[in-house]
mmCIF file of C-alpha atoms in Angstrom:
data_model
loop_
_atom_site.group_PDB
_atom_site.id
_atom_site.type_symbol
_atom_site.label_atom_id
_atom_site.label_comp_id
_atom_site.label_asym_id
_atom_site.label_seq_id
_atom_site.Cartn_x
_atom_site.Cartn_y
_atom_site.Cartn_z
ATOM 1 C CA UNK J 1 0.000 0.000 0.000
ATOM 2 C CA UNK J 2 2.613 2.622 0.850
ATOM 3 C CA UNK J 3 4.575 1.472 -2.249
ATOM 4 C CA UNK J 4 1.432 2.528 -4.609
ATOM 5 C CA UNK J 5 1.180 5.908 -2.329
ATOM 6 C CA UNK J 6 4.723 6.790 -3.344
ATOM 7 C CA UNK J 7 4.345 7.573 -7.443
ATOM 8 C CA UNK J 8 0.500 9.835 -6.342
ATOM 9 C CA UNK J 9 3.283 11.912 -3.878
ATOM 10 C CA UNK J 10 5.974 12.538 -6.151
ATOM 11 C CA UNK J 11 3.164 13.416 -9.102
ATOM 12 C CA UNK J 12 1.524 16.054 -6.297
ATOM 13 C CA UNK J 13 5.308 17.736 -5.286
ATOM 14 C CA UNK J 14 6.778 18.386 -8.691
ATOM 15 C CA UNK J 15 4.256 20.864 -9.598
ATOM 16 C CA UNK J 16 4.437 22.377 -6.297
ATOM 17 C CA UNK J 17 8.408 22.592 -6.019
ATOM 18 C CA UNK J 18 8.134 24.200 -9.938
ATOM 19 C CA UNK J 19 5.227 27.094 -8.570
ATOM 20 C CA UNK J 20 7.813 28.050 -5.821
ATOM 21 C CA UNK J 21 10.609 28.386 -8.286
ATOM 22 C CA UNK J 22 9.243 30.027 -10.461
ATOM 23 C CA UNK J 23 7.686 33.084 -8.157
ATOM 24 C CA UNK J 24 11.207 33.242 -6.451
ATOM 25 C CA UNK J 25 12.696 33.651 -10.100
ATOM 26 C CA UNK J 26 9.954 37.156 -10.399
ATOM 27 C CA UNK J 27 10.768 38.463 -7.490
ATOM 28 C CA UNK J 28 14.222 38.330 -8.056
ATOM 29 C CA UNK J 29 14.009 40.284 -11.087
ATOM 30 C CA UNK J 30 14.357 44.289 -11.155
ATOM 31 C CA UNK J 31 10.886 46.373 -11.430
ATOM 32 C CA UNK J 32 10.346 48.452 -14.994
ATOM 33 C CA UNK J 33 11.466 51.956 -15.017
ATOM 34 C CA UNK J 34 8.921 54.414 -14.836
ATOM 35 C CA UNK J 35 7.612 56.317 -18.204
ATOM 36 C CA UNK J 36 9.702 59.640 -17.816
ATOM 37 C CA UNK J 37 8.687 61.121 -20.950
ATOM 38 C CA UNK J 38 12.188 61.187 -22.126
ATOM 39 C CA UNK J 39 12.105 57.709 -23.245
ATOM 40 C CA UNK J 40 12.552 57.125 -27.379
ATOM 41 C CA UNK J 41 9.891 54.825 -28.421
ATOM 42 C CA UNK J 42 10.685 51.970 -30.257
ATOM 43 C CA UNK J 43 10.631 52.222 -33.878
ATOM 44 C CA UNK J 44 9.306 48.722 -34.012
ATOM 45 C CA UNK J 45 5.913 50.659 -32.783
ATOM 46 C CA UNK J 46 4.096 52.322 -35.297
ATOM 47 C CA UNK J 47 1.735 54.217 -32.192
ATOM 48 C CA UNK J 48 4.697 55.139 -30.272
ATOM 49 C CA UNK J 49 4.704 58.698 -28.848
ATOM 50 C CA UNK J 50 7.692 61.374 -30.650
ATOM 51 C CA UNK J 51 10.888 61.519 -28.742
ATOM 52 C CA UNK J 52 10.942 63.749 -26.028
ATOM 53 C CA UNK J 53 12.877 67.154 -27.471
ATOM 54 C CA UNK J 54 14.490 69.678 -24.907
ATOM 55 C CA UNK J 55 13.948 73.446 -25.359
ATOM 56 C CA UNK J 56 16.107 75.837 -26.236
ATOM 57 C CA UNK J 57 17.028 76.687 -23.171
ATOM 58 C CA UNK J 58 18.016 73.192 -22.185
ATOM 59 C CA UNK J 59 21.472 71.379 -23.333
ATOM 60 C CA UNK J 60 20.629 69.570 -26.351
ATOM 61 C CA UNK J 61 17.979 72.419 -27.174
ATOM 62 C CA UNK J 62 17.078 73.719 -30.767
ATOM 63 C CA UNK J 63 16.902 77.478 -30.777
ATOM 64 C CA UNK J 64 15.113 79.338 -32.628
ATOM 65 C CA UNK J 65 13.957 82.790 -32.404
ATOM 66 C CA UNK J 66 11.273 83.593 -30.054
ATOM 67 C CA UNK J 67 7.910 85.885 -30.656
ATOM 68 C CA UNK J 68 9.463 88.406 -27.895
ATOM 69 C CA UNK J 69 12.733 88.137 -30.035
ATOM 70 C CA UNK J 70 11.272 89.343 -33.516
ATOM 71 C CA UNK J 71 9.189 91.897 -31.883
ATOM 72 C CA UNK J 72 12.042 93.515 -29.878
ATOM 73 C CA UNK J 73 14.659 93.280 -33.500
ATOM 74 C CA UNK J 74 11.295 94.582 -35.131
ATOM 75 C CA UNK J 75 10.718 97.777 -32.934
ATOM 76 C CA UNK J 76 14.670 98.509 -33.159
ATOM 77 C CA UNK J 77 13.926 98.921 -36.995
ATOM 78 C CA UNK J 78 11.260 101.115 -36.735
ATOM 79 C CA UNK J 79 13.309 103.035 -34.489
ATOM 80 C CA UNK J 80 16.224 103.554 -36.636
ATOM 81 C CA UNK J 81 13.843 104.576 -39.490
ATOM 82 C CA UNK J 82 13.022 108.635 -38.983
ATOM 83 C CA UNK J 83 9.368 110.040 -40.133
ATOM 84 C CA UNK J 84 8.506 109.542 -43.771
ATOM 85 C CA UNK J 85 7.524 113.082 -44.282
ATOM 86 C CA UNK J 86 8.465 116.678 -43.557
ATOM 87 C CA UNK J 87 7.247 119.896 -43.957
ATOM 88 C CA UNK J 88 9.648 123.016 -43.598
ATOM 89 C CA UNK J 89 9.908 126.758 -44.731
ATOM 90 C CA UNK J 90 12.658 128.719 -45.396
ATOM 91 C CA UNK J 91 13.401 132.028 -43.897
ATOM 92 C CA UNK J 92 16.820 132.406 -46.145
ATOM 93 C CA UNK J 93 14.237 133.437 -49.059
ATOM 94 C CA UNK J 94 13.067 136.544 -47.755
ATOM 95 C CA UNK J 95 16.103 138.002 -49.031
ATOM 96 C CA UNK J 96 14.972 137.592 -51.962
ATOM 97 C CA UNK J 97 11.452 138.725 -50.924
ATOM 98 C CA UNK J 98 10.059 135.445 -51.566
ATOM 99 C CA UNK J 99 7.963 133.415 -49.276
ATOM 100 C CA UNK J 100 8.142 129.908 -49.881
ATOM 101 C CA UNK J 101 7.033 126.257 -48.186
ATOM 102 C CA UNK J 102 7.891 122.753 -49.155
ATOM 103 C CA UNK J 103 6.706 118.964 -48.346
ATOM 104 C CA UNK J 104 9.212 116.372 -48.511
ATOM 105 C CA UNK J 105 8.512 112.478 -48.956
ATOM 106 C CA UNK J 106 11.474 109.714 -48.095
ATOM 107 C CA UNK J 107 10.820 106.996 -50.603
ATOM 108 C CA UNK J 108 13.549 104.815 -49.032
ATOM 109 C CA UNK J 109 16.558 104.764 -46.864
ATOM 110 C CA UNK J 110 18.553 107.030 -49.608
ATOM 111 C CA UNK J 111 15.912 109.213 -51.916
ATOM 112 C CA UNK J 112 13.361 111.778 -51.300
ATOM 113 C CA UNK J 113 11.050 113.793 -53.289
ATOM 114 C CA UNK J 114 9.991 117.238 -52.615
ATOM 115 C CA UNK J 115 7.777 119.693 -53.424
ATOM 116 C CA UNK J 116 7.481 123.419 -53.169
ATOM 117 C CA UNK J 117 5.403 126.297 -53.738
ATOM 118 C CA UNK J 118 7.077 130.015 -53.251
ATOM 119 C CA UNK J 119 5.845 133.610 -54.422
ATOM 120 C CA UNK J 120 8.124 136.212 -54.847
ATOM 121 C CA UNK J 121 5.741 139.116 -53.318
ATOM 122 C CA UNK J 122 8.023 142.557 -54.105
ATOM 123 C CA UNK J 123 10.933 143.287 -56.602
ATOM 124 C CA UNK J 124 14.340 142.508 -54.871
ATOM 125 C CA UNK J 125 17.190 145.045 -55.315
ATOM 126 C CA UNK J 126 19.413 142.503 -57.315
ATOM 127 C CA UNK J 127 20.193 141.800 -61.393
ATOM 128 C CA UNK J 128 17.834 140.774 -62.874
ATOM 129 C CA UNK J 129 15.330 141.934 -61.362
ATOM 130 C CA UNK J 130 16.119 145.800 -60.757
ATOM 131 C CA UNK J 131 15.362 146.518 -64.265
ATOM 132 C CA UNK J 132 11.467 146.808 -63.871
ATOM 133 C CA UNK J 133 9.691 148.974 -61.180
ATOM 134 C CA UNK J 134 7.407 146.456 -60.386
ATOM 135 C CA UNK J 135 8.052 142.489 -60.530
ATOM 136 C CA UNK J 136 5.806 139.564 -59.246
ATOM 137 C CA UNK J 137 6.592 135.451 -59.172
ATOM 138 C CA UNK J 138 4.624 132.620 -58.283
ATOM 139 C CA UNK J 139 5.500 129.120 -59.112
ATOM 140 C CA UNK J 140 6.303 125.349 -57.717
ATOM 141 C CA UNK J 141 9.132 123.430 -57.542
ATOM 142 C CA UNK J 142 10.084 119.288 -57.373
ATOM 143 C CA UNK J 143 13.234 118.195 -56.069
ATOM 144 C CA UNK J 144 15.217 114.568 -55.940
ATOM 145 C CA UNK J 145 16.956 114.145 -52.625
ATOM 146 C CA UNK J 146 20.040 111.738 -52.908
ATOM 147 C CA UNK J 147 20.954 110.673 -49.224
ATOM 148 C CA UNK J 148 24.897 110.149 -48.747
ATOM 149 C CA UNK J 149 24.775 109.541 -45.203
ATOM 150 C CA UNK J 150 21.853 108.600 -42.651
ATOM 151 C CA UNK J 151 18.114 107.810 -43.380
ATOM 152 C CA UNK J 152 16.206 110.388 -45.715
ATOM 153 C CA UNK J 153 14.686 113.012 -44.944
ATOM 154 C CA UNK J 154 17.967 113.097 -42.803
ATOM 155 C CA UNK J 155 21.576 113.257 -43.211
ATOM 156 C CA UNK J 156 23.907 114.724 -45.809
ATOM 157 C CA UNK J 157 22.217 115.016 -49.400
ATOM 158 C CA UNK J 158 22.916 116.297 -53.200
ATOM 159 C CA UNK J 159 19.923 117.663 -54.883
ATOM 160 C CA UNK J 160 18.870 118.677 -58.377
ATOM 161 C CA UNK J 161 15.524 120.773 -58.369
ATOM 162 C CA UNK J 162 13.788 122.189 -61.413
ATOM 163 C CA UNK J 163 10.793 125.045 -61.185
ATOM 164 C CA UNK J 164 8.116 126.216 -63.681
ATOM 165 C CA UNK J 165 6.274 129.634 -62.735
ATOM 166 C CA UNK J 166 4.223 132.564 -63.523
ATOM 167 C CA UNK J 167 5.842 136.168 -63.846
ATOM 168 C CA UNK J 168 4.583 139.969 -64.008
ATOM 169 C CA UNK J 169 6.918 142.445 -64.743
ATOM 170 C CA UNK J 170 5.054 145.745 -65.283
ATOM 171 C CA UNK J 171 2.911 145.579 -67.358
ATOM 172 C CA UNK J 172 4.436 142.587 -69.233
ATOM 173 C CA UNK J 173 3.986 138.679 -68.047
ATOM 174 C CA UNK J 174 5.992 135.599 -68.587
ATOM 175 C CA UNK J 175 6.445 131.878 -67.570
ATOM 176 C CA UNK J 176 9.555 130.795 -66.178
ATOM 177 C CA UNK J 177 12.201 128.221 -65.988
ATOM 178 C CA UNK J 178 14.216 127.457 -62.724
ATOM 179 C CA UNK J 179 17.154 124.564 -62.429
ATOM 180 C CA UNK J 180 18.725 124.261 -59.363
ATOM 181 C CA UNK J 181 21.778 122.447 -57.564
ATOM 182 C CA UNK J 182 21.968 122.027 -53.683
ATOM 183 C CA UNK J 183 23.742 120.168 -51.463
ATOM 184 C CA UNK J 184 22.893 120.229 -47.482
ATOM 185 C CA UNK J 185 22.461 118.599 -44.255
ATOM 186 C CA UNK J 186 19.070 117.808 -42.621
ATOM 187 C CA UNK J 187 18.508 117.059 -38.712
ATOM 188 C CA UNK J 188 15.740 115.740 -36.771
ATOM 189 C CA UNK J 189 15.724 116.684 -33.269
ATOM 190 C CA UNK J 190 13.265 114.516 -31.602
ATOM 191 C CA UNK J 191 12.117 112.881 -34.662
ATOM 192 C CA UNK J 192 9.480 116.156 -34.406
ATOM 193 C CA UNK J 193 11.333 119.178 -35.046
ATOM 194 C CA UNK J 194 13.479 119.776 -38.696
ATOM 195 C CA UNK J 195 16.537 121.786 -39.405
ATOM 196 C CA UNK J 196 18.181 121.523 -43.046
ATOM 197 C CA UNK J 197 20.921 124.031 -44.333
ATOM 198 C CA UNK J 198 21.989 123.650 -47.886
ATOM 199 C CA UNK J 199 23.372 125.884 -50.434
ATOM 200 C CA UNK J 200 23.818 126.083 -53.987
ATOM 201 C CA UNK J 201 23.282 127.779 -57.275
ATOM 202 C CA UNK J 202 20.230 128.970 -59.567
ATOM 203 C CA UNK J 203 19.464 129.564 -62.610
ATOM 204 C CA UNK J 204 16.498 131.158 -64.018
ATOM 205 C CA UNK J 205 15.366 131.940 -67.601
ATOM 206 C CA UNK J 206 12.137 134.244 -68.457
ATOM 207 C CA UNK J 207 11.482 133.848 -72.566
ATOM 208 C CA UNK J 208 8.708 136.468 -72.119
ATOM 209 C CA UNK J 209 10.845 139.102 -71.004
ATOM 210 C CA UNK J 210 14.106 141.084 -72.148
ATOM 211 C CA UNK J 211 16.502 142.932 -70.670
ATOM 212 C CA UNK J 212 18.173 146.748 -71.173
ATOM 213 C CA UNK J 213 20.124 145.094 -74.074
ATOM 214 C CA UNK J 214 16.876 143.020 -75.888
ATOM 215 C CA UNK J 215 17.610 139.494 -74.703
ATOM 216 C CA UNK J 216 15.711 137.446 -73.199
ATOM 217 C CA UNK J 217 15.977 137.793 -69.329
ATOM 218 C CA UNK J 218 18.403 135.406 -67.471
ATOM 219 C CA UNK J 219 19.865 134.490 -64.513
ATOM 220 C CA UNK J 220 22.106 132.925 -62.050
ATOM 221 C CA UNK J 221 22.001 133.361 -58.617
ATOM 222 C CA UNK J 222 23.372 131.831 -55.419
ATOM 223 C CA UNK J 223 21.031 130.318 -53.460
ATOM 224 C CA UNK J 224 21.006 129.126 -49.406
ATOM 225 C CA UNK J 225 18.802 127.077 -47.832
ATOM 226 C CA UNK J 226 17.792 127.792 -43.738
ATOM 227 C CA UNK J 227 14.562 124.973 -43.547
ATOM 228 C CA UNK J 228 12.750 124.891 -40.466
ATOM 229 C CA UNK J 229 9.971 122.736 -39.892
ATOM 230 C CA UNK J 230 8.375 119.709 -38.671
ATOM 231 C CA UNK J 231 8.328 115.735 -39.512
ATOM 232 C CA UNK J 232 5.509 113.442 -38.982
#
């Protein structure tokens, strides 16, 4: 009887002696990381996460320019770049007994155009004009500003200008013709306030109207330039 018992107990312990090896064997091994973040997915798993990438500020970090970044290298641009346009008169002209205005437009960082309107209101004491008792001029002007230096409308410039007008000289009228070469300096103070100096040369041709000798009335004058104005 015990010899039959014997093969039933060795049948019932192998299976238990295997159960306690085998949870010995797990315990023994070491628990699973946790899921950081940082971990790079297999590539064997098509529904794995992206890898984890550092910012910018981190080592390993891609930078790349920020919102706050542009906007601050954006404002410094605009602040480098004066007023577009300008508005000045010129006090130097009354020597000449003309009163005169003019709006100037920057078209860029080197180039302006500008525009003028002036009326000579009495006969000035100087050749040509002292010829005729009596001598009126009103006429406009456009100018090409050619910036050497700083931002137009400031900085040093070269400018040709031409003028057409309107001209009564006692009792006789005439158009005229105006071409001009300056060359001057323009500030802002404030990016409000304008001062330009300049000087140059003039000359002015009436076909309407002769001179003491029977030619037609010419001439060539120095001319200075004293702006004072205002820029918006």
């Amino acid at each position: 009887m015990r010899r039959d018992r014997a093969p039933m107990l060795v049948a019932l312990a192998v299976p238990l002696l295997l159960h306690v090896w085998v949870g010995r064997a797990r315990a023994d091994e070491p628990a699973p990381a946790e899921d950081t973040g940082n971990a790079t997915p297999s590539n064997d798993d098509p529904y794995a996460a992206p890898a984890y990438a550092p910012p910018a500020d981190e080592p390993g970090g891609t930078e790349e320019p920020s919102g706050a970044a542009y906007n601050s290298r954006l404002f410094s641009l605009l602040e480098e770049r004066p007023p577009a346009n300008v508005i000045v008169w010129n006090p130097l002209e009354l020597i000449l007994h003309v009163v005169s205005f003019e709006y100037e437009r920057a078209l860029g960082r080197h180039v302006s155009l500008a525009f003028g309107a002036a009326a000579m209101v009495s006969r000035p004491n100087i050749s040509p004009f002292e010829s005729f008792d009596s001598f009126r001029f009103y006429g406009g002007t456009a100018a090409v500003r050619f910036f050497l230096s700083g931002h137009a409308p400031r900085g040093f410039w070269l400018s040709p200008r031409v003028g057409l007008g309107y001209v009564k000289a006692d009792s006789e009228t005439s158009g005229a013709l105006e071409l001009d070469a300056l060359l001057g300096y323009t500030w802002l103070f404030g990016d409000v306030f304008v001062l330009s100096v300049g000087g140059g040369v003039s000359y002015t041709r009436f076909p309407g109207l002769k001179d003491d000798g029977g030619d037609t009335l010419t001439g060539i004058l120095p001319i200075g330039r004293l702006a004072l104005g205002f820029a918006f």
